[in-house]
Each structure stands twice: as C-alpha cells, then as structure tokens.
C-alpha positions as a printed Julia matrix, in Angstrom:
142×3 Matrix{Float64}:
  17.94   -8.42  -10.61
  14.76   -9.44   -9.29
  12.93   -7.64   -6.12
  10.05   -8.81   -4.44
   7.9    -6.63   -2.45
   4.37   -6.76   -0.62
   1.81   -4.58    0.79
  -1.61   -3.53    0.66
  -4.8    -1.58    0.76
  -5.45   -1.05    4.52
  -9.16   -0.06    5.47
 -11.05    0.14    8.62
 -14.66    0.0     8.81
 -16.98    1.39   11.51
 -20.72    1.14   12.14
 -21.41    3.56    9.62
 -18.11    4.73    7.96
 -15.45    3.28    5.88
 -11.85    4.64    5.69
  -8.61    3.64    3.62
  -5.1     4.36    4.6
  -3.29    6.71    2.0
   0.36    7.52    2.16
   2.47   10.36    0.77
   6.02    9.06    0.13
   9.19   10.53    0.51
   9.08   11.76   -3.23
   5.7    13.3    -2.55
   3.64   10.87   -4.4
   0.47    9.07   -3.0
   1.04    5.39   -2.56
   0.18    2.34   -0.74
   2.28    0.79    2.06
   4.63   -1.92    0.7
   8.35   -2.82    1.17
  10.8    -5.46    0.24
  10.5    -9.07    1.2
  13.35  -10.28    3.8
  14.89  -13.84    3.75
  12.57  -16.45    5.04
   9.43  -14.27    5.0
   6.17  -15.14    2.99
   4.71  -12.29    0.93
   1.82  -12.3     3.53
   4.3   -11.72    6.32
   5.96   -8.94    4.45
   2.93   -7.18    3.71
   1.77   -7.02    7.22
   5.33   -6.02    8.6
   5.95   -3.32    6.06
   2.26   -1.67    6.82
   3.03   -1.7    10.72
   6.74   -0.42   10.05
   5.71    2.52    7.72
   2.34    3.48    9.45
   2.21    1.77   12.78
  -1.01   -0.06   11.94
  -1.45   -3.57   12.61
  -4.0    -5.71   10.74
  -5.1    -8.87    9.01
  -5.0   -10.14    5.58
  -8.34  -10.55    3.94
  -7.34  -11.41    0.26
  -4.9   -10.93   -2.35
  -5.79   -8.15   -4.69
  -3.2    -8.12   -7.4
   0.44   -8.59   -8.32
   1.98   -5.78  -10.03
   5.13   -5.95  -12.04
   7.25   -3.19  -13.33
  11.11   -2.48  -14.0
  13.28    0.37  -12.77
  16.93    1.44  -12.76
  18.62    1.0    -9.19
  19.86    4.53   -8.33
  23.22    3.06   -6.82
  24.12    0.44   -8.93
  22.52    1.47  -12.3
  21.15   -2.09  -12.63
  18.03   -2.97  -14.29
  15.39   -4.18  -11.47
  12.52   -6.53  -12.13
  10.13   -5.61   -9.38
   7.22   -7.66   -8.43
   4.72   -6.19   -5.73
   2.03   -8.24   -4.13
  -0.98   -6.24   -2.82
  -3.3    -7.6    -0.29
  -6.41   -6.23    1.33
  -6.02   -5.66    4.8
  -8.27   -4.92    7.81
  -6.94   -2.71   10.37
  -6.97   -3.72   13.95
  -5.7    -0.19   14.93
  -6.4     2.99   13.74
  -3.65    5.29   15.44
  -0.98    6.12   12.87
   2.68    6.24   13.41
   4.66    7.59   10.6
   8.08    6.15    9.66
   9.59    9.45    8.87
  12.67    8.23    6.78
  10.24    6.91    3.95
   6.87    8.65    4.56
   5.92   12.38    4.32
   2.19   11.7     5.61
  -0.31    8.98    6.42
  -3.85    9.64    6.6
  -7.39    7.85    6.63
  -9.54    8.88    3.96
 -13.12    8.19    2.71
 -13.15    5.86   -0.38
 -13.99    8.92   -2.7
 -11.09   10.91   -0.9
  -8.77    7.95   -1.42
  -9.61    7.58   -5.09
  -9.2    11.52   -5.84
  -5.81   11.36   -4.31
  -4.73    8.56   -6.31
  -5.76   10.11   -9.4
  -4.3    13.62   -8.54
  -0.88   12.42   -7.47
  -0.68    8.4    -7.1
   1.27    6.09   -9.06
  -0.32    4.85  -12.1
   0.31    1.05  -11.29
  -1.77    1.52   -8.02
  -4.77    2.48   -9.88
  -6.12   -1.0   -10.42
  -5.08   -2.17   -7.07
  -7.04    0.66   -5.37
 -10.02    0.21   -7.75
 -10.37   -3.43   -6.97
 -10.23   -2.76   -3.07
 -12.94    0.0    -3.36
 -15.16   -2.27   -5.75
 -15.24   -4.83   -2.98
 -17.06   -2.26   -0.86
 -19.33   -1.29   -3.47
 -17.62    1.96   -4.51
 -17.39    2.13   -8.42
 -14.69    4.37   -9.71
C-alpha cells in the first residue's frame, strides 16, 4: 500500500528574531507537522491544510525542501505501507498556536538552535536532513 503525506518546516521571522515551529506528537517524539493527502488535493494543499489542522498556523509555501521515503507496518491491517512525505518550507502568517490534541502533545516556537537540539534529542531521524536544509537557508549551519 502506498501513502502520500505532506507537511513542512514552519517559520516566522521578526525584525530581529527567527523561530521554527516544533511539535511533540502523541508518541512523545519531536516532529514536523504533516499528514495524509486527501483525494483531489495537491501535495502543496495537503501541507498547508495539515499544518493548519494540527497547529492552527496558516502560512504560505516558500519552497520544496525534500521528499522522504520510508516503510512501516500498518498497526490495524498489518500491511506494509510505502510512505512518501513531501516537506516544504512554510512562512507563517500567524503565530498563535491551536493544538490538535488528538494527535499532538505540544507545539511551540523555538529558536533555530533550540529546534535543532530538540530534533537531536528526541526527533525522528528522517526529519534531520529536512530541518537541516531549512536552517541552512537562514544561515544556521548544524
């Protein structure tokens, strides 16, 4: 079975500061906002919808960062799932967070250094290169 998802690295930039949106999922892992593509949606529409649903943040797509591929076993069916996740850099229009409590434990704005440390400490390994690319676009080398 094939599953396509999309999401992104969400940022907001002020005059003198830069913040990235980091999520702690229902499993207690640090992650990026993402979710499954719905019929008739483009991957870009999926990314923006999922970010808004999970965090309350609305934004605009800046660029495609990376497509990640991995397999997992579906917990209900036991079937192997070929997962494809498209990640975008998203500039937030809003900064007020509204957490989708059924899927998310916590969401917060972090400095680039905080975001990277959270990723290293408790993030999914397949998000590392995505976050690294986003940070590099803003001059933060990790």
